[in-house]
Coordinates of C-alpha atoms in Angstrom, one line a residue:
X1430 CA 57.8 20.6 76.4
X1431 CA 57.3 20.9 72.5
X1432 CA 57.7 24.2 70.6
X1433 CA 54.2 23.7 69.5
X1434 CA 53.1 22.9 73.1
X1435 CA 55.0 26.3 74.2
X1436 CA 53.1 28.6 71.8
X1437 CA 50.1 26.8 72.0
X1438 CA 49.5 25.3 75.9
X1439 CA 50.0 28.5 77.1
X1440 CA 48.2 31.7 77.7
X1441 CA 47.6 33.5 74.4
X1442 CA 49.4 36.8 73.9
X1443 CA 48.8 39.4 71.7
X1444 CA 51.7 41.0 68.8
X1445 CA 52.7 43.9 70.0
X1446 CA 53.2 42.0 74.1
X1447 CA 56.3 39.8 72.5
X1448 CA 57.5 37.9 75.7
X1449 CA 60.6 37.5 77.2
X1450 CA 60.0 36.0 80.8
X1451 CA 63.1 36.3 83.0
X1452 CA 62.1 34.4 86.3
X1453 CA 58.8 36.7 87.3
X1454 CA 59.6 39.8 85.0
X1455 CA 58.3 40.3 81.6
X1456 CA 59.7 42.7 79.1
X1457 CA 56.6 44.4 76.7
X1458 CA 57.8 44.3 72.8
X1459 CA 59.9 47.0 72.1
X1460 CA 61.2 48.1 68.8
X1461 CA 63.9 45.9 67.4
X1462 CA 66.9 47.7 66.6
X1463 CA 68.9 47.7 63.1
X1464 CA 72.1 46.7 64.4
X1465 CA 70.8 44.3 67.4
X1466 CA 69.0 41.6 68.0
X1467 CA 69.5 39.6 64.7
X1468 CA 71.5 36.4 66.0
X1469 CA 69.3 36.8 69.1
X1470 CA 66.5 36.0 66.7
X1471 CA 68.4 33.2 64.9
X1472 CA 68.4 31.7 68.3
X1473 CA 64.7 32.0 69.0
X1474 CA 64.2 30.9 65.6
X1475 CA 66.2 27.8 66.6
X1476 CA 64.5 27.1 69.6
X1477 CA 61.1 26.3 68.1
X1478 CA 62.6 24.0 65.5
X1479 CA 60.4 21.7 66.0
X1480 CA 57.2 24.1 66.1
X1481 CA 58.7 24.9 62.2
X1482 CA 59.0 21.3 61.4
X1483 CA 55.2 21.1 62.4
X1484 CA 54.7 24.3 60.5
X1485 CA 56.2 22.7 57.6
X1486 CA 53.9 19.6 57.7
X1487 CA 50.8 21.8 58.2
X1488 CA 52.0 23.7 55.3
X1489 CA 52.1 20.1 53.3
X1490 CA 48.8 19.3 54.8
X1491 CA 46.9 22.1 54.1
X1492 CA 48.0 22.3 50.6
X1493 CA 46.7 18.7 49.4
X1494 CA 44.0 18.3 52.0
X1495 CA 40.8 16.1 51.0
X1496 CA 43.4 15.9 47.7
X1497 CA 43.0 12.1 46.5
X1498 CA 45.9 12.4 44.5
X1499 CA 48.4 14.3 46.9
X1500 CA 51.6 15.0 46.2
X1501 CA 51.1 14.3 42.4
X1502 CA 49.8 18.2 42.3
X1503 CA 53.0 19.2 42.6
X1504 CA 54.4 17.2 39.9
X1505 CA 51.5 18.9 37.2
X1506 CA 52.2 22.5 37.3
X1507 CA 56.1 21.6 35.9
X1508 CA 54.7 18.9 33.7
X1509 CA 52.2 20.9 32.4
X1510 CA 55.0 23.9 31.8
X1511 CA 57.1 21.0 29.9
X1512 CA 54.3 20.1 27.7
X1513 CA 53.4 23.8 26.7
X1514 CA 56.6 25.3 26.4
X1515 CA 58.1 21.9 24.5
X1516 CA 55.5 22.2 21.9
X1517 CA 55.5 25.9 21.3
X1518 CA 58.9 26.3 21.7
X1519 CA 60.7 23.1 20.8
X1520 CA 58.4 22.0 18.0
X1521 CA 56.4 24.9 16.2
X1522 CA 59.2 27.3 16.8
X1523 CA 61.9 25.0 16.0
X1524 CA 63.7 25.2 19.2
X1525 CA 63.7 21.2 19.9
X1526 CA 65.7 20.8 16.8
X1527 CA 68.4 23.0 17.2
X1528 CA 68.9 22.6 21.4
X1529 CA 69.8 18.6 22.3
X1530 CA 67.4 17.1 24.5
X1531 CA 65.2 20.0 24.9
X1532 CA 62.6 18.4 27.4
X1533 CA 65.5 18.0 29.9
X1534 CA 66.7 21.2 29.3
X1535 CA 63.4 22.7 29.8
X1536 CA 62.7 20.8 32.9
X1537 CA 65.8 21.8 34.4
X1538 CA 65.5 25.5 34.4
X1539 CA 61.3 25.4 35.3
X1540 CA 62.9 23.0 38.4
X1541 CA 65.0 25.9 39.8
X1542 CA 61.9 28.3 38.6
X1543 CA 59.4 26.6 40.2
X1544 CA 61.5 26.4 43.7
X1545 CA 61.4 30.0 43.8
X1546 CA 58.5 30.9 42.8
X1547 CA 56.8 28.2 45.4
X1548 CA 59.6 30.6 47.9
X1549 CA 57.7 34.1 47.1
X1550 CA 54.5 33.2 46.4
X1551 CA 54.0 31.4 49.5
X1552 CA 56.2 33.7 52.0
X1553 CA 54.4 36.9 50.9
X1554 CA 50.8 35.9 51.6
X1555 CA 52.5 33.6 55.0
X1556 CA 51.9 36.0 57.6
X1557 CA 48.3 36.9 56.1
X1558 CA 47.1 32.8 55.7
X1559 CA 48.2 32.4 59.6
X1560 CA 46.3 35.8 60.6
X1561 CA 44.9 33.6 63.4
X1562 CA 47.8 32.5 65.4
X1563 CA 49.7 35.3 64.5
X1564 CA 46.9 37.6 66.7
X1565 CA 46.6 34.7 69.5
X1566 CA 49.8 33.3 69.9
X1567 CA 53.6 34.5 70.5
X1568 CA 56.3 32.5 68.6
X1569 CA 59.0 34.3 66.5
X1570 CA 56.9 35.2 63.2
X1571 CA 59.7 34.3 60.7
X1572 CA 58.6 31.2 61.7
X1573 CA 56.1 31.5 59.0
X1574 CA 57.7 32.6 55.5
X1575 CA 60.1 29.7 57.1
X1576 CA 57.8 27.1 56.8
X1577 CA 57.1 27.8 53.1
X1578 CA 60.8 27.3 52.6
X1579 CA 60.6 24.2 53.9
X1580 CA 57.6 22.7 52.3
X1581 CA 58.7 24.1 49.3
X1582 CA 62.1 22.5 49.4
X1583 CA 59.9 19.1 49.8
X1584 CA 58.3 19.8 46.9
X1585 CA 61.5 20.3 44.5
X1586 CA 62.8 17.2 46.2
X1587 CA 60.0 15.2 44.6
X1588 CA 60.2 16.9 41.4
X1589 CA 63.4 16.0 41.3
X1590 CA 62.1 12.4 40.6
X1591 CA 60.8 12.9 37.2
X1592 CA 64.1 14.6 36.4
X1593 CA 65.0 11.0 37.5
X1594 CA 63.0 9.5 35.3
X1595 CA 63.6 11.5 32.5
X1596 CA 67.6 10.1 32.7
X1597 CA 66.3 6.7 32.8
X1598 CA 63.9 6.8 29.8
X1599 CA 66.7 8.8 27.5
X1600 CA 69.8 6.9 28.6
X1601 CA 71.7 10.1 28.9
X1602 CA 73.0 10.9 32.9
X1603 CA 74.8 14.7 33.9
X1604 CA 78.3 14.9 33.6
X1605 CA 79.3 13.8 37.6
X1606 CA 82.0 16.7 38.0
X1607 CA 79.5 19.6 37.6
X1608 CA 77.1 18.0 40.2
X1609 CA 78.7 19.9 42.5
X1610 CA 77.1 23.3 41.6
X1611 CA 73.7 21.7 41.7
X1612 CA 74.0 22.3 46.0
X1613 CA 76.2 25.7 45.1
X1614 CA 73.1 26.9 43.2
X1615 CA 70.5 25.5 45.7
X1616 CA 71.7 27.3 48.6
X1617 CA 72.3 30.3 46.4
X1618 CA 68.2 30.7 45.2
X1619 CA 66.9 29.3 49.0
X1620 CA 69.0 32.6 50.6
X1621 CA 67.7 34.6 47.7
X1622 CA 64.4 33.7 47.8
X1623 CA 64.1 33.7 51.7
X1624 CA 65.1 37.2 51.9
X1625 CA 62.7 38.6 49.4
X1626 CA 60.4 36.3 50.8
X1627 CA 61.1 38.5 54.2
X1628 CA 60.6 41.7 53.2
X1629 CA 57.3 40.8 51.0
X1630 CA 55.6 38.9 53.8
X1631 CA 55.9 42.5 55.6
X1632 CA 55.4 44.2 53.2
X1633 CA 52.0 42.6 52.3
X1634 CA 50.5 42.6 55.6
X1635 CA 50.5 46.6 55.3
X1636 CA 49.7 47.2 51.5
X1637 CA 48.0 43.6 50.1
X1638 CA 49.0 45.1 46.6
X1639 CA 51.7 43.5 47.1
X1640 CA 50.9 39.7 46.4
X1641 CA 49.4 41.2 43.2
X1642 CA 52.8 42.8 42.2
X1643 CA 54.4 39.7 42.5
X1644 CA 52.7 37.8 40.2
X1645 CA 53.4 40.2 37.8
X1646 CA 57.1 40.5 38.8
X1647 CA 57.9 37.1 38.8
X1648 CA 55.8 36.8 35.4
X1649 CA 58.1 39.7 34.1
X1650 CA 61.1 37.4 35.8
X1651 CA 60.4 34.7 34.5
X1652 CA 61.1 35.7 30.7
X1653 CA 63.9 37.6 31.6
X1654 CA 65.6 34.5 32.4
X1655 CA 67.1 32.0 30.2
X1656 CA 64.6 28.8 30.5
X1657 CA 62.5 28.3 27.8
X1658 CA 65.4 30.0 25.4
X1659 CA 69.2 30.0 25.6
X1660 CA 71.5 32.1 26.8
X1661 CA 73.3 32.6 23.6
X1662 CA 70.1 34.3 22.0
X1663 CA 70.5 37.2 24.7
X1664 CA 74.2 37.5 23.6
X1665 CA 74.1 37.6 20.4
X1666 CA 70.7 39.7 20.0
X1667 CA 72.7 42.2 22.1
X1668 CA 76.0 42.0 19.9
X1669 CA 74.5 42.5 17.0
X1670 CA 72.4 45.5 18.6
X1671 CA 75.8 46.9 19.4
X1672 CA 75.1 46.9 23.3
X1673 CA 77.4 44.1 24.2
X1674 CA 78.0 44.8 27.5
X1675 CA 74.1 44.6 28.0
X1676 CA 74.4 41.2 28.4
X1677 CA 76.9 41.7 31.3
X1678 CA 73.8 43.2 33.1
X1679 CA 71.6 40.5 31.5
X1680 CA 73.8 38.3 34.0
X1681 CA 73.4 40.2 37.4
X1682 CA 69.8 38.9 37.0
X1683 CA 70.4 36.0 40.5
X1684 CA 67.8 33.3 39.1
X1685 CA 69.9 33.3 35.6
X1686 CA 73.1 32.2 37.1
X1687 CA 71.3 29.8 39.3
X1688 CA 69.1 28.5 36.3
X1689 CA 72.3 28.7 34.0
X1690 CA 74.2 26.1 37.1
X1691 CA 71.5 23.9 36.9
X1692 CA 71.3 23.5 33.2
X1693 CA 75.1 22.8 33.2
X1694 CA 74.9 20.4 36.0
X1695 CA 71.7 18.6 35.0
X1696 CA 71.5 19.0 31.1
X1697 CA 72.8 15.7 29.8
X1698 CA 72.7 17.4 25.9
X1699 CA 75.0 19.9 27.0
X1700 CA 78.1 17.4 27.3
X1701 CA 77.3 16.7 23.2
X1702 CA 79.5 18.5 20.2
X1703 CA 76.2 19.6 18.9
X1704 CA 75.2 21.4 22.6
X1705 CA 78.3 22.8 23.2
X1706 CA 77.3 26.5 21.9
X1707 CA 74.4 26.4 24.3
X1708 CA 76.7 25.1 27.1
X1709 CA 77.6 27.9 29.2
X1710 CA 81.0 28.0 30.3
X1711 CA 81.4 31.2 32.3
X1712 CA 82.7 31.1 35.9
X1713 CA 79.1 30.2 37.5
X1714 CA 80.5 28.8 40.9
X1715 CA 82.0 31.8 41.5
X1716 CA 79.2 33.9 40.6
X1717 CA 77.2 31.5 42.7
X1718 CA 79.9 32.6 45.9
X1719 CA 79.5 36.4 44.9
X1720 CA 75.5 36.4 45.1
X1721 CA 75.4 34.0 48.3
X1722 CA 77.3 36.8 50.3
X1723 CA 75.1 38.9 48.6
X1724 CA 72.2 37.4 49.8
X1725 CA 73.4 36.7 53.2
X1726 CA 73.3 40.4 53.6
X1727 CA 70.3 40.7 52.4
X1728 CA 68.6 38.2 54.5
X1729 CA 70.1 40.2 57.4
X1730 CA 68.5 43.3 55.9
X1731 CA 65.1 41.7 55.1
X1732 CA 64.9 40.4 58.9
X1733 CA 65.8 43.5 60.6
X1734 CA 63.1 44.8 58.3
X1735 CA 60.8 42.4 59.6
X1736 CA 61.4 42.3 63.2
X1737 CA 60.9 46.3 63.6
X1738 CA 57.5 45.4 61.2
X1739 CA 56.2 42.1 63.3
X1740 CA 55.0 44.2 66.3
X1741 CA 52.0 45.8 64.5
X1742 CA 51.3 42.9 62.3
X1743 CA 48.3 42.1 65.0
X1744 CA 47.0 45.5 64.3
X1745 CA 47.1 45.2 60.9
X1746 CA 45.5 42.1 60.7

């Protein structure tokens, strides 16, 4: 029998009467403890793969439903991004003729961006947008903010195209020995973004504030990280401020080591004598290590977090 046919064929159940049949004996939900239960939920999780894989497409589905041009929507918001930022930035503010290949550069950084944003955004309103099953159903409810992942992860994969296309129409490919830290940094900002993701679906089912603080946050994020201006601006603005070792902090900021990887890995203009200042050289894979461990901790955090929340999220809905 299917995942989906287990949580939908049978009986439904309601939040806070999670299920655990063991022959004829069924244990009510109980409180999940901090230090217990975590890989015991990895393994539920596991076990209705293929419900998330349905989840997933659903999530797809939904999104460009009755949509005649389809996937193509998720090409326009980073298109559109390109456009506005390449003009006001790269031609009236001069920026184009200083950075090489400036679209590319742009598009690189708002490809990362737009991955994580797609991450939050999605997984904090998840639980909310699937009130109904959550209320009649019993399946592990990470399964949710998951599924967001996942269709967003199909969405950078066909961005990813017109970076493609972008190589094709300038003539000018990556450098093939930092391709490496383009998976380095993926896996970095998908652990990242799933943990916050965690804690913010919770979060939001018990205070709605909170998708409305996100947008602002991730707003406020977003310019504090270097995509539509280099890095070098940040150093140097601080260096001559006499705060120096601002810039240090500047760089505990995740998304700008992630964003920071992907420029190096993907910018083409970077490789030239002329992008070399712009061409950050720090030690970004093993940054990338340091804030993956990181992150796996805080995934760990952001689940236990959830599963002692998930039992009253029927209530609260």
């Amino acid at each position: 029998m299917s995942g989906l046919e287990q949580a939908l064929g049978a009986d439904a159940a309601p939040e806070d009467q999670r299920r655990h049949v063991t022959g004829e004996m069924t244990r009510v939900f109980s409180q999940a403890r901090w230090f217990h239960g975590f890989w015991a939920d990895v393994r539920e999780v596991v076990q209705y793969r293929e419900l998330l894989g349905n989840l997933v497409r659903k999530e797809l589905k939904v999104k460009y439903k009755d949509s005649f041009l389809g996937f193509f929507w998720t090409l326009v918001r980073p298109l559109l991004q390109l456009l506005v930022y390449s003009v006001a930035i790269g031609f009236f503010l001069g920026s184009g003729k200083v950075i090489p290949e400036f679209g590319v550069y742009l598009f690189t950084g708002l490809l990362a961006w737009s991955l994580f944003t797609d991450i939050i955004g999605g997984s904090t309103g998840s639980i909310i947008s699937n009130a109904g099953l959550v209320k009649k159903v019993y399946m592990p409810r990470e399964l949710f903010p998951l599924s967001v992942v996942g269709a967003s992860s199909v969405n950078f994969a066909v961005q990813l195209v017109v970076l493609l296309g972008a190589y094709v129409v300038t003539g000018s490919w990556p450098a093939p020995s930092n391709l490496l830290l383009v998976p380095l940094a993926l896996i970095t900002l998908i652990l990242f973004a799933t943990a916050l993701g965690l804690m913010l679906a919770a979060a939001n089912v018990f205070l709605r504030d909170v998708q409305y603080l996100v947008e602002v946050g991730l707003l406020l994020w977003f310019w504090m990280t270097p995509i539509v201006y280099d890095w070098t601006k940040v150093q140097s603005t601080l260096t001559d401020a006499g705060v120096p070792w601002l810039f240090d902090v500047y760089m505990l900021n995740p998304m700008a080591n992630v964003v920071l990887a992907f420029q190096r890995a993907l910018w083409p203009g970077g490789l030239t004598e002329q992008g070399a200042p712009f061409y950050y050289d720090g030690p970004l894979a093993l940054r990338l290590v340091i804030i993956s461990a990181v992150s796996l901790l805080l995934l760990w955090f952001a689940q236990r977090v959830f599963a002692r929340a998930q039992g009253n999220f029927a209530q609260e809905l």
